[in-house]
Coordinates of C-alpha atoms in Angstrom, one line a residue:
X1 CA 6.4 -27.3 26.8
X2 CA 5.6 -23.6 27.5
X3 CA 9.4 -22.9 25.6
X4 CA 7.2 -24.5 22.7
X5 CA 5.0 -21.9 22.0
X6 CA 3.6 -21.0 19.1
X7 CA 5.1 -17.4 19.2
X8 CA 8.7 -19.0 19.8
X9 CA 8.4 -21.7 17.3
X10 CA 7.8 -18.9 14.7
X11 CA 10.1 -16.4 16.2
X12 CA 12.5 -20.1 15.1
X13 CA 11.2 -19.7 11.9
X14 CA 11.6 -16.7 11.1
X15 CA 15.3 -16.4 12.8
X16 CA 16.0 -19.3 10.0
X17 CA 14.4 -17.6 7.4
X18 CA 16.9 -14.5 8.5
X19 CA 19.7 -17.1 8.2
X20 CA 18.1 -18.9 4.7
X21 CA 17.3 -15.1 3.3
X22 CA 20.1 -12.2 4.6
X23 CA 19.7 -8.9 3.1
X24 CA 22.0 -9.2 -0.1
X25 CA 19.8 -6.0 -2.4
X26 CA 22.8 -3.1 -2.6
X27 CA 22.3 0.3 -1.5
X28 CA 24.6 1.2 -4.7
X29 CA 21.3 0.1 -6.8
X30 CA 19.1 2.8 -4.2
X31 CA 18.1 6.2 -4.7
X32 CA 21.0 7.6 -2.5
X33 CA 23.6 5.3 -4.5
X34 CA 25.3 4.4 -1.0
X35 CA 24.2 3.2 2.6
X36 CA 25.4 1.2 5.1
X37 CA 24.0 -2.0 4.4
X38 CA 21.9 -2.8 7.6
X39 CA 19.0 -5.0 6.6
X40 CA 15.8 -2.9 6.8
X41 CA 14.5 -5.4 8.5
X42 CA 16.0 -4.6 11.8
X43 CA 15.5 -0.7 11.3
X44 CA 12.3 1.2 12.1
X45 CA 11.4 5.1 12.6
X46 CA 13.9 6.5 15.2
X47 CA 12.9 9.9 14.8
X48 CA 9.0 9.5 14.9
X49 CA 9.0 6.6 17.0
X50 CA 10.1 7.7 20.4
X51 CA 7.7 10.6 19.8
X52 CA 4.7 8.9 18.9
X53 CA 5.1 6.6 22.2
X54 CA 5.7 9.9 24.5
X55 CA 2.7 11.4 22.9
X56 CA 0.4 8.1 23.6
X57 CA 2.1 8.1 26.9
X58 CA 1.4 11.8 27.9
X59 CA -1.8 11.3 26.9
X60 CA -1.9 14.4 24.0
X61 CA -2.6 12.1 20.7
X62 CA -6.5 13.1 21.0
X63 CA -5.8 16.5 21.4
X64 CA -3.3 16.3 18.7
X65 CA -5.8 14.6 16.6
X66 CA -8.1 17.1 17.1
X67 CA -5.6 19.8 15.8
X68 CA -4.1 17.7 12.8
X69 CA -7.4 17.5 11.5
X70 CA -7.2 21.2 10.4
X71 CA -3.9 20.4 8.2
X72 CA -4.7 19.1 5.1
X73 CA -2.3 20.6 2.7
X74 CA 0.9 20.1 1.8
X75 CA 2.0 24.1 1.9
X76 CA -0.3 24.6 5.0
X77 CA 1.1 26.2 7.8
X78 CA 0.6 23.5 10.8
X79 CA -2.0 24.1 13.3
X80 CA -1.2 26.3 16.8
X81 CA -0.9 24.5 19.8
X82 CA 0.9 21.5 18.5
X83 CA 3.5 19.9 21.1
X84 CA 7.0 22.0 20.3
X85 CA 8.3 18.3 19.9
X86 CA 5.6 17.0 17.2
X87 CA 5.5 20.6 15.8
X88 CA 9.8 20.3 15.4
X89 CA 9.2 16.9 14.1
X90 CA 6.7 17.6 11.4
X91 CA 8.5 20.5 10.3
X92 CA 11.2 18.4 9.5
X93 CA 9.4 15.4 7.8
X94 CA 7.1 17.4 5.2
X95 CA 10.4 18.1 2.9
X96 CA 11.0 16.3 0.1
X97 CA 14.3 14.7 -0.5
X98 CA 17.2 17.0 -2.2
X99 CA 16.9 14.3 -5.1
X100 CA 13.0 15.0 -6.0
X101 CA 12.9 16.2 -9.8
X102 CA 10.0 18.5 -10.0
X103 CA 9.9 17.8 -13.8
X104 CA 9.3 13.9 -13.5
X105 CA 6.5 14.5 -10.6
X106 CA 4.8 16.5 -13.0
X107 CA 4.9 14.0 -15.4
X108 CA 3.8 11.8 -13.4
X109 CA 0.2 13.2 -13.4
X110 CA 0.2 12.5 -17.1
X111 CA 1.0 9.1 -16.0
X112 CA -1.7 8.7 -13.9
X113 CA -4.3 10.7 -15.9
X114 CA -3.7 8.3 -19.2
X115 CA -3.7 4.9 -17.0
X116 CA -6.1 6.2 -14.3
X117 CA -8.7 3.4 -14.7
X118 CA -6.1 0.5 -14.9
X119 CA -4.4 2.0 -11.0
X120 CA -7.8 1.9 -9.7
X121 CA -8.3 -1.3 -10.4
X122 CA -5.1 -2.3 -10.2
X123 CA -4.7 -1.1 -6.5
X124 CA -7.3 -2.1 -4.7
X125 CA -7.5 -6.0 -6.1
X126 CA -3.6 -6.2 -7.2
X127 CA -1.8 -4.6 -4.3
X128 CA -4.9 -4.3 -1.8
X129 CA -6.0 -7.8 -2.3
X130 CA -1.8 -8.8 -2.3
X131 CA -1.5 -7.1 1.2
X132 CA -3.9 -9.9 2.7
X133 CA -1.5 -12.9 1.8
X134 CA 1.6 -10.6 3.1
X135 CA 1.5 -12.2 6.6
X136 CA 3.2 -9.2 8.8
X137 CA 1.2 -6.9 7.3
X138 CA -2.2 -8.9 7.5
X139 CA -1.5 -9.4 11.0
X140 CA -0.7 -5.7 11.6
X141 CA -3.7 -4.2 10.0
X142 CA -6.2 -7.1 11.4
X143 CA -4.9 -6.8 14.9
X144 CA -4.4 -3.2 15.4
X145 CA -7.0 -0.6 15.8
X146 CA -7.6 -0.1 11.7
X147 CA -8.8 -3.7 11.8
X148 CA -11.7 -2.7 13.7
X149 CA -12.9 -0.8 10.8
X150 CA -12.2 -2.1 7.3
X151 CA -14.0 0.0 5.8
X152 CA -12.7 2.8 7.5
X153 CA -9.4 1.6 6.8
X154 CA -9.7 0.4 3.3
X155 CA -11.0 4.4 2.8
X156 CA -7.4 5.7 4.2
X157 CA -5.5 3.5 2.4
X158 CA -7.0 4.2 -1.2
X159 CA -6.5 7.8 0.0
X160 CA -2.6 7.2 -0.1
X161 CA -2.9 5.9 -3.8
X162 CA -5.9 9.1 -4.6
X163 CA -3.3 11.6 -3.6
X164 CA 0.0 10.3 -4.9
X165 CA -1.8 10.1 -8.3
X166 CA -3.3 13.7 -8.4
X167 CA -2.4 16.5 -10.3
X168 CA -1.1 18.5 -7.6
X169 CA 0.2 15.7 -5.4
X170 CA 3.0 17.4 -4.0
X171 CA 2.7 20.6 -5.0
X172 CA 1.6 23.1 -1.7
X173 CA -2.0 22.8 -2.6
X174 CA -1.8 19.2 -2.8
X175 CA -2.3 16.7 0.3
X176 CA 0.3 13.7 -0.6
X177 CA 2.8 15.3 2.1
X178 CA -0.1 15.3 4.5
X179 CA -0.7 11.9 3.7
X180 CA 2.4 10.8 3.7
X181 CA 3.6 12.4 6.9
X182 CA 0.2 11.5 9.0
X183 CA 0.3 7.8 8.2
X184 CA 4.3 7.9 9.1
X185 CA 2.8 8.8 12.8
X186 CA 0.4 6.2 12.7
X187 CA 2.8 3.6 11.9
X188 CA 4.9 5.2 14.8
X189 CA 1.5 4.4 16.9
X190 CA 1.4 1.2 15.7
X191 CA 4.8 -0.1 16.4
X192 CA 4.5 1.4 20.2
X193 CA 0.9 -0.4 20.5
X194 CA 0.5 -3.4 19.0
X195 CA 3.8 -5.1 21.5
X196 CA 0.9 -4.6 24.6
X197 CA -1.8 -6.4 22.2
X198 CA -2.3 -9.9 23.7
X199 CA -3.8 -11.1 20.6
X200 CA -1.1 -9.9 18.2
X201 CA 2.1 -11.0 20.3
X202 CA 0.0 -14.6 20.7
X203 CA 0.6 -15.1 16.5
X204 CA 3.7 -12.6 15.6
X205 CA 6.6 -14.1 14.4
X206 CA 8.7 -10.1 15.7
X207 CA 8.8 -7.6 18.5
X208 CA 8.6 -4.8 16.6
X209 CA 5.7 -4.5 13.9
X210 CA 6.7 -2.0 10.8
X211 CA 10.2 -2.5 9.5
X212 CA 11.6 -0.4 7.0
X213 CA 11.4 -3.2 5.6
X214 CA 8.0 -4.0 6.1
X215 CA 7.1 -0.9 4.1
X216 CA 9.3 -1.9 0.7
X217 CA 7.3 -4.7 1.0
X218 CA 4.2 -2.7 0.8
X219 CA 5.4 -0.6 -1.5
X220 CA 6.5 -3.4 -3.8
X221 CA 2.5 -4.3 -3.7
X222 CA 1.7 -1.3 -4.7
X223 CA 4.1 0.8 -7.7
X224 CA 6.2 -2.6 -8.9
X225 CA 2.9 -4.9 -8.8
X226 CA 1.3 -2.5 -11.1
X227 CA 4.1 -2.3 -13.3
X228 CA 4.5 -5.6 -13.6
X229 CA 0.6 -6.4 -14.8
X230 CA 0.6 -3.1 -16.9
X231 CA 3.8 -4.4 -18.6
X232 CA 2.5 -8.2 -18.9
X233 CA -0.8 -6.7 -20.4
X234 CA 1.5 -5.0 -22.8
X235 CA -0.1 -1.3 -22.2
X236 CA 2.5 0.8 -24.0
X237 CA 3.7 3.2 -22.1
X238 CA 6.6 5.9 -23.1
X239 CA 10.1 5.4 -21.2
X240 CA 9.6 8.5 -19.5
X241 CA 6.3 8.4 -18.2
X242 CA 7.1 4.9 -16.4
X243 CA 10.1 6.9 -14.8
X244 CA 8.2 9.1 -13.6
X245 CA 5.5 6.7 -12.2
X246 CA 8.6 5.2 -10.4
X247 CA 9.8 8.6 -9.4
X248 CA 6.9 9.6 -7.7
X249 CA 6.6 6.4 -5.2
X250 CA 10.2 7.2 -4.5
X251 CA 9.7 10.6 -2.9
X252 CA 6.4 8.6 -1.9
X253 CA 8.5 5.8 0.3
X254 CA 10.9 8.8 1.4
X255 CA 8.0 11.0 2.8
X256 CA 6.8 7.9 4.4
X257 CA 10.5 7.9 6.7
X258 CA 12.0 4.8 4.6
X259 CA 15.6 5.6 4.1
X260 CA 17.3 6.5 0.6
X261 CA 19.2 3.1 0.7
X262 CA 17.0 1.0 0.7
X263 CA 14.6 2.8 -2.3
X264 CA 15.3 1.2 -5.8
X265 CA 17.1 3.7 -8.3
X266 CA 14.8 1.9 -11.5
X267 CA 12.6 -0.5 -11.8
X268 CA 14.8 -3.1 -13.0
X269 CA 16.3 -2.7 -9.2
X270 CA 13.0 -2.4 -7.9
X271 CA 11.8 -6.0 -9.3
X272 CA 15.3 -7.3 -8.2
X273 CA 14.2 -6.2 -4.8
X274 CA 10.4 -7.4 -5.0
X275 CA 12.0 -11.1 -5.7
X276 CA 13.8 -10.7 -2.8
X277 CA 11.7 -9.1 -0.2
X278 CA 7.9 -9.9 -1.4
X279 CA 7.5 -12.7 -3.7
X280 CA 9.1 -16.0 -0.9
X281 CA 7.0 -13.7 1.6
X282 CA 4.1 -14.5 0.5
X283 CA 1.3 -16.8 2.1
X284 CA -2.1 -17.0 4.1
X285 CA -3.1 -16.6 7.5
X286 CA -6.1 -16.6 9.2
X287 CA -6.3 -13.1 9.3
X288 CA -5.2 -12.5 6.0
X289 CA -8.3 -14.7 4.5
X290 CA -10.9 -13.0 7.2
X291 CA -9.3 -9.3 5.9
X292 CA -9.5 -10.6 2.2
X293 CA -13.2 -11.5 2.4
X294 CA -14.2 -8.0 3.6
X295 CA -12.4 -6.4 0.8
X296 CA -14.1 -8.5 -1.9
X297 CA -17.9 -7.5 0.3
X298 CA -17.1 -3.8 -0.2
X299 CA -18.2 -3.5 -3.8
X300 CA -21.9 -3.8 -2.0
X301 CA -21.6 0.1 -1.8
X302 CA -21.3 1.1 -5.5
X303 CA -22.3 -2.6 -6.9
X304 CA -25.1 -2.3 -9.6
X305 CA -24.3 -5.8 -10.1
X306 CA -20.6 -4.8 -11.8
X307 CA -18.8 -5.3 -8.7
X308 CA -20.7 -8.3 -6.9
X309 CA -18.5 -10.3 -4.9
X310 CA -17.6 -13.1 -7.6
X311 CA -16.7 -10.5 -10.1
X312 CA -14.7 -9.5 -7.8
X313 CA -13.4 -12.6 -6.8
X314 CA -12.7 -13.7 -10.4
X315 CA -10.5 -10.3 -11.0
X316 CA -8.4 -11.2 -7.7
X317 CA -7.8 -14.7 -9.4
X318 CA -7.1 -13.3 -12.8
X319 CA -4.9 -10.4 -11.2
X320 CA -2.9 -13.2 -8.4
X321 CA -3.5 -16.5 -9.9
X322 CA -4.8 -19.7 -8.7
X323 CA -2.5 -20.2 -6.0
X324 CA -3.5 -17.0 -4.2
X325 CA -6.9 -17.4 -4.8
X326 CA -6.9 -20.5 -3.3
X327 CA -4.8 -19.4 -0.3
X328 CA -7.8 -16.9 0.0
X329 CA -10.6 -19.2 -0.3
X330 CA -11.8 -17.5 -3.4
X331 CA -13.9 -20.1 -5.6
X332 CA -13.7 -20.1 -9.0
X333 CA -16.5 -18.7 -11.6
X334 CA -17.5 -20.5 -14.5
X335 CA -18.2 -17.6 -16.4
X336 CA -15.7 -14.4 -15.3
X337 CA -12.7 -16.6 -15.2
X338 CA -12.6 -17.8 -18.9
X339 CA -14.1 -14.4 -19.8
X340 CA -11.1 -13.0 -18.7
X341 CA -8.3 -15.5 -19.7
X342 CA -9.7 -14.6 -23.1
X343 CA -10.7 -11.6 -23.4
X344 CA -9.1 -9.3 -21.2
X345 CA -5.6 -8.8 -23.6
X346 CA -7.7 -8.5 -26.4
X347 CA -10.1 -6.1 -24.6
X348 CA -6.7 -3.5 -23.3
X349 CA -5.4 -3.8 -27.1
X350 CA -8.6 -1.9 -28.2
X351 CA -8.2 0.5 -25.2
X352 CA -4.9 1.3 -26.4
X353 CA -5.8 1.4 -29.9
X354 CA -3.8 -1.2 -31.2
X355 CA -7.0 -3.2 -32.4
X356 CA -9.3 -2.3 -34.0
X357 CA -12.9 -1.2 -31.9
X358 CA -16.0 -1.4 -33.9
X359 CA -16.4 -5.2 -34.0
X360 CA -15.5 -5.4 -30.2
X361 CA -17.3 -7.8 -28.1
X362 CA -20.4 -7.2 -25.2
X363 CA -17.7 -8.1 -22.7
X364 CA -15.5 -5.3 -23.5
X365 CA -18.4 -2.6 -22.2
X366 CA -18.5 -4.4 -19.4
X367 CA -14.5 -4.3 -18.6
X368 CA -15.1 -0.8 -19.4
X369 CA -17.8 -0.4 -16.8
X370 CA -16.1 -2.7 -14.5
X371 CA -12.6 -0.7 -14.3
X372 CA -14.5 2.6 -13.8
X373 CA -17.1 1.3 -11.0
X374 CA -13.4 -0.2 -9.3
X375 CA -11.8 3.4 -9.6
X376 CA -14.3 4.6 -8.1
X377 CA -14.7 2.2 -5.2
X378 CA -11.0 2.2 -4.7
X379 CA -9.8 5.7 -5.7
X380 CA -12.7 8.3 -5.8
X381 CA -14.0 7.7 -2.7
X382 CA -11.3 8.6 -0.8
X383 CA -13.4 11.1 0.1
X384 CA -12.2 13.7 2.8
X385 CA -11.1 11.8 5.7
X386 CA -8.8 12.6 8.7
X387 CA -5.6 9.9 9.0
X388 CA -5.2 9.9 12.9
X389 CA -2.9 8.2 14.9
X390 CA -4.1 5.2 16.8
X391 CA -4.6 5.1 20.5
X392 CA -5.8 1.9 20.6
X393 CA -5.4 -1.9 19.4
X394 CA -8.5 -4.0 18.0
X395 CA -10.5 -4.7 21.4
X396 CA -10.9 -8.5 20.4

């Protein structure tokens, strides 16, 4: 009976689910246009890996720490007394690609300026609430050091999406190649740690945590997830600004050590992808719903009564549908939920101007008020905060 496991049965599973679901996406339809066709999910980080373990292992990471604090942007020289190896390393991982188009990033910004209050909203209860009911990932973040600290977490996270979308993302004064580059190490951290969890080997279905593959997941719940809700709310938005939305979470995914191959070249390839990697995926766990419950208690902070936990609930619902909200435990509201069934399309057609405002409803000030208290909560307060890698798993 001890063959019968829990962790074997699912390892099982997922060895059939390799079998049912083999990497088919084409690295002709990436970024790079060729590859070698290895499915992503049997390739990590083999440059910052090996590092990131001899640096837990040498016992430097809190010294590092210490030192990486002081880099926080992008054209920054790095700090002195870095390890030669991390100093090599880091060197080498804060360029952009060969392919990044300077023009697009910077129009981008635009992209982001004009839609600023839909992404806020839009990534933390779109993607953020998604990453709950994506199993790997829900088991990562809960069981690894992050999952100590949600709130802590939650802040890092939303400062990935904060600088990605700023004016000057990765420009030298900006901090997205910080970012980026930082929370490549700490996924390096992860992958060496979270084997020696006793917790997290008890339920994972892998070895490794953190496949390239695990990332175009995560990516596909951030960039094509908003996409897709911005396009079925029928914002208009100009060919070339969505391009260069795409554009930027490409050199995004690149900076964060995913290979060219595997990056969609558009976003038709990029939802081609999403079906195949993130949509089957999805599901609860335990963890997932436990995770999901914090995020919906976090509008506490800046709540005034717009972001109580039903509101909040009700957008997750209205943002994932039933099935997902019922994976998540999330009850339904009598009042949000048919408020935004009907009102919400009407409500972004007078944002856009394609209705006419004056005779607009009560409940469109409140959207209004709504999608700025969520940017806020999600975006703005990214406040200055130090990514550091991980030394650590959750103690229980």
């Amino acid at each position: 009976m001890d063959s019968l496991s829990r962790r074997n049965i699912l390892k099982a599973g997922a060895v059939g689910a390799a079998l049912a679901l083999p990497w088919t996406w084409p690295a002709s339809a990436s970024v790079a246009g060729t590859g070698a066709g290895v499915d992503p999910r049997w390739v990590w980080d083999p440059e910052a890996d090996p590092l990131v373990a001899d640096l837990i292992e040498r016992g430097d990471v809190p010294h590092v720490n210490e030192l990486l604090r002081t880099w926080k942007k992008n054209g920054q020289a790095l700090p002195a007394g870095l390890p030669t190896d991390l100093r090599d390393f880091i060197e080498y991982a804060r360029r952009l690609p060969s392919w990044a188009d300077p023009a697009k990033l910077d129009l981008a910004v635009e992209f982001n300026e004009k839609r600023g209050l839909y992404l806020g909203v839009l990534y933390g209860l779109a993607s953020g609430m998604m990453s709950t009911v994506i199993p790997k990932e829900a088991l990562a973040v809960y069981y690894s050091q992050g999952g100590a600290d949600m709130k802590d977490r939650i802040s890092k996270t939303a400062k990935l999406g904060y600088d990605i979308g700023s004016t000057n993302a990765f420009k030298p004064d900006g901090e997205m190649i910080v970012t980026a580059v930082k929370t490549r190490l700490v996924h390096a951290a992860v992958r060496h740690l979270l084997p020696q969890s006793p917790y997290w080997t008890q339920v994972a279905d892998e070895d490794i945590p953190i496949s390239q593959r695990d990332i175009m997941v995560t990516w596909h719940s951030l960039p094509t997830t908003v996409m897709r809700k911005l396009t079925a709310w029928k914002v208009p938005i100009p060919a070339d600004e969505s391009a260069a939305f795409l554009h930027s979470w490409q050199v995004g995914a690149y900076m964060l050590g995913v290979r060219a191959e595997y990056i969609p070249n558009s976003w038709a390839e990029a939802d081609s992808q999403a079906e195949q990697v993130l949509d089957p995926i999805l599901r609860a766990t335990p963890e997932g719903i436990k995770l999901a419950d914090i995020l919906l208690n976090l509008g506490s902070s800046v709540d005034a009564g717009i972001l109580s936990k039903p509101i909040l609930g009700a957008f997750t619902r209205f943002m994932l549908g039933d099935e997902i909200a019922a994976w998540l435990k999330i009850p339904r509201e009598p009042v949000w939920d048919p408020l935004l069934r009907t009102a919400w399309g009407p409500f972004v057609a007078v944002r856009e101007g394609l209705l006419p405002f004056p005779l607009a409803p009560k409940a469109y000030w409140l959207f209004d008020e709504f999608l700025r208290k969520a940017a806020l909560l999600f975006l703005s307060e990214a406040r200055p905060i130090s990514i550091e890698i991980p030394v650590t798993n959750r103690p229980t």
